[in-house]
CSV table of C-alpha atoms in Angstrom, one decimal:
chain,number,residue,atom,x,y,z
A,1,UNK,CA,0.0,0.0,0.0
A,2,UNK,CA,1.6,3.3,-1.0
A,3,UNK,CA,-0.3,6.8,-0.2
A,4,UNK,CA,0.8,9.1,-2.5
A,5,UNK,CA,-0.5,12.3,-1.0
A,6,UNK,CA,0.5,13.6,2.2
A,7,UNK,CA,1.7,17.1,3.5
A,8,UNK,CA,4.4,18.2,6.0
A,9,UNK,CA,5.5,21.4,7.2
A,10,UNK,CA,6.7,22.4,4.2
A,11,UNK,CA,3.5,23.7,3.6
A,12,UNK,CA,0.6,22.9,5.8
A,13,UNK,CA,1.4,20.0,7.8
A,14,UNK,CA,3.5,18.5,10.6
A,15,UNK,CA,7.1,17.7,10.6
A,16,UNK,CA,8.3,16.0,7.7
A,17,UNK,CA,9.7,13.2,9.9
A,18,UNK,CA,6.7,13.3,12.0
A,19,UNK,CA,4.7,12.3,8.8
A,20,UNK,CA,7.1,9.7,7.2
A,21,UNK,CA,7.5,7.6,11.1
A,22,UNK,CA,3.7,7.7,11.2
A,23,UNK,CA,3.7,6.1,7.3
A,24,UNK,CA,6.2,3.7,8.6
A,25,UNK,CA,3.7,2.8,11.9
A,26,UNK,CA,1.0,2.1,9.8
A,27,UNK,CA,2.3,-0.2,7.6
A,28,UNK,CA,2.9,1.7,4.4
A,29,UNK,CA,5.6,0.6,1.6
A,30,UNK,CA,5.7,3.9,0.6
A,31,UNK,CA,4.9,7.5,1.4
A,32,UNK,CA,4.5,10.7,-1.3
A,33,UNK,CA,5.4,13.6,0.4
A,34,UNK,CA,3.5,15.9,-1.9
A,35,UNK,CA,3.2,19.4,-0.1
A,36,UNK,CA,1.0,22.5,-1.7
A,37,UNK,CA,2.7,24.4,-4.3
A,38,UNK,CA,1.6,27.4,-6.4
A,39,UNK,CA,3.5,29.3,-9.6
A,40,UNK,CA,0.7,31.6,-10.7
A,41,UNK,CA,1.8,34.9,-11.0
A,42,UNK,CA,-1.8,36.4,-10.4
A,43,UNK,CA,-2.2,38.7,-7.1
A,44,UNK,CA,-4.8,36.2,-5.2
A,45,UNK,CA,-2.7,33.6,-5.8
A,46,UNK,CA,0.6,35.4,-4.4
A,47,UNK,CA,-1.2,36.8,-1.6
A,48,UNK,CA,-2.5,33.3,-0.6
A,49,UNK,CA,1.0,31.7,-0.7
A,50,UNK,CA,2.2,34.7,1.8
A,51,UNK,CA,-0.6,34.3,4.2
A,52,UNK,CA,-0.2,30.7,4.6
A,53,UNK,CA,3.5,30.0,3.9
A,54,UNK,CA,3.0,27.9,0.8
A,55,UNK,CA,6.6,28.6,-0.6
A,56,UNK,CA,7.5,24.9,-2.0
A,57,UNK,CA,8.6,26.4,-5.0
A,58,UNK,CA,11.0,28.2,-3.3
A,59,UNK,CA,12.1,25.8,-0.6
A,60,UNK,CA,11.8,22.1,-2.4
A,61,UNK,CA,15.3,21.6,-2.8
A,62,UNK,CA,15.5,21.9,0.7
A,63,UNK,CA,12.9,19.5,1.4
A,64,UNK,CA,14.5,17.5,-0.7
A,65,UNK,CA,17.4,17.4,1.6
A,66,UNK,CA,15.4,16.7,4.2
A,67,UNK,CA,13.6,13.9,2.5
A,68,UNK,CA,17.5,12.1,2.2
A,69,UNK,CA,18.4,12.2,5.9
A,70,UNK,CA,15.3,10.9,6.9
A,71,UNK,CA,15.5,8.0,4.5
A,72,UNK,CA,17.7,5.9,6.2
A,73,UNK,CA,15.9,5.8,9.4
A,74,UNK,CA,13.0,4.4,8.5
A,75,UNK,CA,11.4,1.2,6.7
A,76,UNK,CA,9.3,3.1,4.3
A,77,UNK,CA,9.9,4.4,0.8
A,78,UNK,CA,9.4,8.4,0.9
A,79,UNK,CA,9.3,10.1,-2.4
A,80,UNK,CA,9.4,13.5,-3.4
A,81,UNK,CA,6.5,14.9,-4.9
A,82,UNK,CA,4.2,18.2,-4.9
A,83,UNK,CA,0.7,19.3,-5.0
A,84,UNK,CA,0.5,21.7,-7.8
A,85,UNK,CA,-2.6,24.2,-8.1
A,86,UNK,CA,-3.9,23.9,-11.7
A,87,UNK,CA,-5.3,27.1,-13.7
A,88,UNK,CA,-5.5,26.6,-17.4
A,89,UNK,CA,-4.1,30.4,-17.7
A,90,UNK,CA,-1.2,29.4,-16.1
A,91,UNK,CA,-0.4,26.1,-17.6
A,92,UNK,CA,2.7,27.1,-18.9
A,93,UNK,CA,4.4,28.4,-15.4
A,94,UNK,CA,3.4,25.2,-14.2
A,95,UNK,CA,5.0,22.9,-16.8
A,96,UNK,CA,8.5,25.0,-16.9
A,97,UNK,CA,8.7,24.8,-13.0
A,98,UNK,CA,7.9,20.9,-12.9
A,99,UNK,CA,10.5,20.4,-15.7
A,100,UNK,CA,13.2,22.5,-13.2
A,101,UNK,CA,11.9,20.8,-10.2
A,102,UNK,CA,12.3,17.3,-11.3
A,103,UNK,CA,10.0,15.8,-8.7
A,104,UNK,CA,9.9,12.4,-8.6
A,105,UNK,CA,5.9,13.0,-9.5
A,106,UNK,CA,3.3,16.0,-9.4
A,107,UNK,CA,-0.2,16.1,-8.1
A,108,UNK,CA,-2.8,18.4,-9.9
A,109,UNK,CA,-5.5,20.5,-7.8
A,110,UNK,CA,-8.1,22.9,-8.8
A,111,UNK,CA,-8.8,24.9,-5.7
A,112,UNK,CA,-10.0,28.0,-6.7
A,113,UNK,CA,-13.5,29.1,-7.9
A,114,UNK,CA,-13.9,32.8,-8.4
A,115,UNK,CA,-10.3,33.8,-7.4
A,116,UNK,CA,-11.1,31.8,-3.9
A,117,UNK,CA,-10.1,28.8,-2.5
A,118,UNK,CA,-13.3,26.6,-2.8
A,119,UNK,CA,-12.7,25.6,1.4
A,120,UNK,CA,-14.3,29.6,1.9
A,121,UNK,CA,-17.4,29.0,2.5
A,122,UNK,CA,-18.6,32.8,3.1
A,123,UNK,CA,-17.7,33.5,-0.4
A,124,UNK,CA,-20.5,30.9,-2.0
A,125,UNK,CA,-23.3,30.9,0.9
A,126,UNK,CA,-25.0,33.9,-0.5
A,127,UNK,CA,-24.3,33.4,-4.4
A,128,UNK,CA,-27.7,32.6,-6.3
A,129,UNK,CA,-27.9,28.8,-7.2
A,130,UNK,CA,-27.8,29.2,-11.0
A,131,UNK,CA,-24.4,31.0,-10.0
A,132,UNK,CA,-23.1,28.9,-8.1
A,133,UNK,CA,-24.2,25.5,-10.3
A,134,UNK,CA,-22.0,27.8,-13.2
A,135,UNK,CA,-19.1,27.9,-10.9
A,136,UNK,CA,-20.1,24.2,-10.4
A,137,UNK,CA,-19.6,23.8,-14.1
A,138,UNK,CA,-16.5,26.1,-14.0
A,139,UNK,CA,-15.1,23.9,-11.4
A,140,UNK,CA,-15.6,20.8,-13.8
A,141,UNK,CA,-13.9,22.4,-16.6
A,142,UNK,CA,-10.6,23.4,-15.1
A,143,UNK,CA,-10.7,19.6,-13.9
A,144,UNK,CA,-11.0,18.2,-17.5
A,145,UNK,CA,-7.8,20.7,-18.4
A,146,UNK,CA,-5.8,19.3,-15.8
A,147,UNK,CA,-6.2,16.3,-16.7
A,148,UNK,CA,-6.1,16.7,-20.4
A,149,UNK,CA,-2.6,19.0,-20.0
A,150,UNK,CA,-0.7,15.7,-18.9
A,151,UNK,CA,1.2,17.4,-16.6
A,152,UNK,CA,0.5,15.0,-13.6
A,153,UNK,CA,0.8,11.8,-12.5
A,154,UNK,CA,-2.4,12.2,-9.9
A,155,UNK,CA,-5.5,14.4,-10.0
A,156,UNK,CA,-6.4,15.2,-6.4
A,157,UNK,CA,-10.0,14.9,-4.8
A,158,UNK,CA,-11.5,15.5,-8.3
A,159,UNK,CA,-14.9,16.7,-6.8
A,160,UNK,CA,-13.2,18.7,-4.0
A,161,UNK,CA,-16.2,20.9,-4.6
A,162,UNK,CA,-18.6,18.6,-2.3
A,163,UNK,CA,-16.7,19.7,0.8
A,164,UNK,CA,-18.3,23.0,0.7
A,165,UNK,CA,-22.0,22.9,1.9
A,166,UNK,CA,-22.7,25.4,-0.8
A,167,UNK,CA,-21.2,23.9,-3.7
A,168,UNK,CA,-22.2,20.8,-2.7
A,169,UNK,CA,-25.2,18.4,-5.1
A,170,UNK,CA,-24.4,20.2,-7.8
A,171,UNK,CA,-21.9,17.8,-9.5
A,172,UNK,CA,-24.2,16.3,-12.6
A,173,UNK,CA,-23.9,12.9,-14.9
A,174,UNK,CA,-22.5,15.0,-17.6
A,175,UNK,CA,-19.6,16.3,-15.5
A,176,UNK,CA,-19.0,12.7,-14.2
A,177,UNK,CA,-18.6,11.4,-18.1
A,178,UNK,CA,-16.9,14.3,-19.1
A,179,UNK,CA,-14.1,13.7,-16.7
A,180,UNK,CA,-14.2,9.9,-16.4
A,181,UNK,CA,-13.2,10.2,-21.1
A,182,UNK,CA,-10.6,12.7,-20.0
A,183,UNK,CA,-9.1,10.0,-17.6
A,184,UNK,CA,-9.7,7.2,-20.1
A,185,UNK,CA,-7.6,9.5,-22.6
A,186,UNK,CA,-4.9,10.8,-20.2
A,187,UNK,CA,-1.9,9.3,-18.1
A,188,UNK,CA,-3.5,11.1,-15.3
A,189,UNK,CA,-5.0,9.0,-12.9
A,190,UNK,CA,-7.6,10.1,-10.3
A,191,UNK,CA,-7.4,9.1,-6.5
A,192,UNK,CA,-9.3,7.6,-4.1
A,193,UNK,CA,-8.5,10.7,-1.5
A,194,UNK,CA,-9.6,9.9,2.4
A,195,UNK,CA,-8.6,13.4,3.6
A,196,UNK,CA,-12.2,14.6,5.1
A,197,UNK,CA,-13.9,10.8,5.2
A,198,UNK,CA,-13.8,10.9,9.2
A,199,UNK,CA,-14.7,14.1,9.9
A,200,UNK,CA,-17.8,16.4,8.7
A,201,UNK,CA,-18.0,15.8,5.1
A,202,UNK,CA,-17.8,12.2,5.7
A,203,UNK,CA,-17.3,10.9,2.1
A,204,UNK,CA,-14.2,10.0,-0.5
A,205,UNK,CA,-13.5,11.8,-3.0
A,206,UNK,CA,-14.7,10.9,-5.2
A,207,UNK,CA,-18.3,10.7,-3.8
A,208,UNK,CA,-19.5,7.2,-4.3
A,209,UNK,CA,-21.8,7.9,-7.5
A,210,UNK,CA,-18.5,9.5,-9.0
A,211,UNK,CA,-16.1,6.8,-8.2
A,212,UNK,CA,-18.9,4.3,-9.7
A,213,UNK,CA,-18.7,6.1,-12.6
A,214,UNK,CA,-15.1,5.8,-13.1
A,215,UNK,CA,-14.7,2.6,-12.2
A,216,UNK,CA,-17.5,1.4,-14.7
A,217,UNK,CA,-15.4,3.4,-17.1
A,218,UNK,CA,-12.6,1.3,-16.3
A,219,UNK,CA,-10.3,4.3,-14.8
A,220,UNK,CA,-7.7,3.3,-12.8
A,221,UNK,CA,-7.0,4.7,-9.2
A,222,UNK,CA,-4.6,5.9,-7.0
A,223,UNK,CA,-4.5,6.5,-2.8
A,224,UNK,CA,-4.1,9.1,-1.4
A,225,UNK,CA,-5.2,9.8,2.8
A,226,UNK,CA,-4.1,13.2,2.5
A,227,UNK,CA,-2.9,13.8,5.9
A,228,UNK,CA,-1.7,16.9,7.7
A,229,UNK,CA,-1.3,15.1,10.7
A,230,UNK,CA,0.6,11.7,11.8
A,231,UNK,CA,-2.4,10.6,14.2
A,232,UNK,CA,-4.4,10.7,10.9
A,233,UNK,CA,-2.5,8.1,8.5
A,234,UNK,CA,-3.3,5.3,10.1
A,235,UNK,CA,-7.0,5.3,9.9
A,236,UNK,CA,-7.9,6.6,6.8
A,237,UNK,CA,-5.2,4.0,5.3
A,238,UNK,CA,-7.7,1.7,7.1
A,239,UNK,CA,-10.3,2.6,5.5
A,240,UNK,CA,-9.2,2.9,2.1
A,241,UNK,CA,-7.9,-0.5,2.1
A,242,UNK,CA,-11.2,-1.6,3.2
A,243,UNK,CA,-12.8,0.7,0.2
A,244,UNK,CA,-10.8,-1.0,-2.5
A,245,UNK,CA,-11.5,-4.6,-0.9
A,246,UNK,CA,-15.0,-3.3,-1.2
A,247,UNK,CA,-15.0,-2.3,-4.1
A,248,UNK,CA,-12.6,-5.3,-5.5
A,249,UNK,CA,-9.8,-2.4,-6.6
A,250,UNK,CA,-6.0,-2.5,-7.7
A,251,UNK,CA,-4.6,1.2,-6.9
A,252,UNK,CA,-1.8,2.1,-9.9
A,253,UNK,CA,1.3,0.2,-9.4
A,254,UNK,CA,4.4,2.7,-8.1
A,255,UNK,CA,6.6,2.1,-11.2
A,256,UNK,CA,3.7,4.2,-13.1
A,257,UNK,CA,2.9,7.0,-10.8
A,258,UNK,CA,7.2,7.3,-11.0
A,259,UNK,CA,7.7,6.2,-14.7
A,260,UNK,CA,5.3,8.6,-15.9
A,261,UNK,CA,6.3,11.6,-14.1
């Protein structure tokens, strides 16, 4: 079992070695240390990465380092990875940093709606529906770029939308087919991503009706327990296991989340 999405405090998470001997604890062969990273020159975006210390692009090499001492101490693979946010206006910047960075694979995110991080809930709860079903749609379209830009290995929590209350049940059939032929066409590969299943949202993403849709589709899957915390791994590794038993699943072998970085 290898979770390939996991953060440290190299953006929002706990100490890298905090992370990678809880990975270890629970029985992982390997660990993705793949930390929030943004190269978009707009203002929000720049302003974002200030307020909340998301400097990755400036300080993976060090990580990096860090990454190499900590190998030999434990008995778990750690790779080196990042969680990229994905604009289509700024898919350029993105592909010339990854191709400098060299990490041993990217993760794609859309977080942003509007110019606002999706988790800001003020922002949506007083749009009209019909707006906010278009920023629904919006949402679904920057998802289908990602994926269709080949620029990652993984696509993160591909309906991150349902963890806001207000964005939330909007999600359609037509969104679900229109990403599940961009996956079928691409080297991307969505997750199964446990990173709010035991708290209030409750769910994976993807939300059961979009997982069944990509699995009927014959998409393959990766893991990913996005954890911030040590405590956390554990569990949700737990539970994902029992998902894809479930669910009779085979995540994507490791030699093609690295090969096709």
């Amino acid at each position: 079992m290898y979770d390939y999405h996991a953060h440290t405090n190299y953006s929002d998470g706990a100490f890298l070695r905090w992370m990678v001997e809880a990975a270890a604890d629970a029985g992982l062969d390997g660990i993705g240390l793949a930390d929030h990273c943004n190269v978009s020159p707009a203002p929000n975006a720049r302003e974002h990465k200030r307020a909340f210390g998301f400097n990755l692009d400036l300080t993976y090499e060090r990580r990096r380092d860090a990454i190499e001492s900590v190998r030999d101490d434990v008995d778990v693979d750690v790779f080196d990875a990042a969680e990229m946010d994905y604009d289509p206006e700024h898919a350029d910047a993105i592909a010339e940093f990854l191709d400098e960075a060299d990490f041993d694979y990217a993760v794609g995110s859309v977080h942003d709606l509007d110019d606002v991080n999706v988790h800001t809930r003020s922002h949506f709860a007083d749009k009209p529906e019909a707006e906010r079903r278009e920023l629904v749609d919006r949402y679904f379209e920057k998802l289908v770029a990602l994926v269709e830009s080949e620029l990652f290995a993984i696509a993160a929590h591909p309906d991150l939308v349902e963890r806001n209350p207000h964005l939330r049940g909007f999600a359609t059939e037509d969104h679900y087919a229109a990403v599940a032929e961009a996956f079928r066409d691409s080297r991307t590969v969505p997750e199964i991503n446990a990173g709010r299943l035991l708290d209030g949202y409750g769910e994976f993403h993807p939300a059961p009706a979009f997982l069944d849709r990509l699995v009927d589709a014959g998409v393959d899957v990766s893991v990913g327990t996005d954890s911030h915390e040590p405590d956390v791994i554990d569990p949700r590794v737990q539970e994902i296991e029992t998902e894809l038993d479930r669910r009779g699943l085979e995540p994507v072998p490791l030699d093609r989340i690295v090969a096709d970085a």
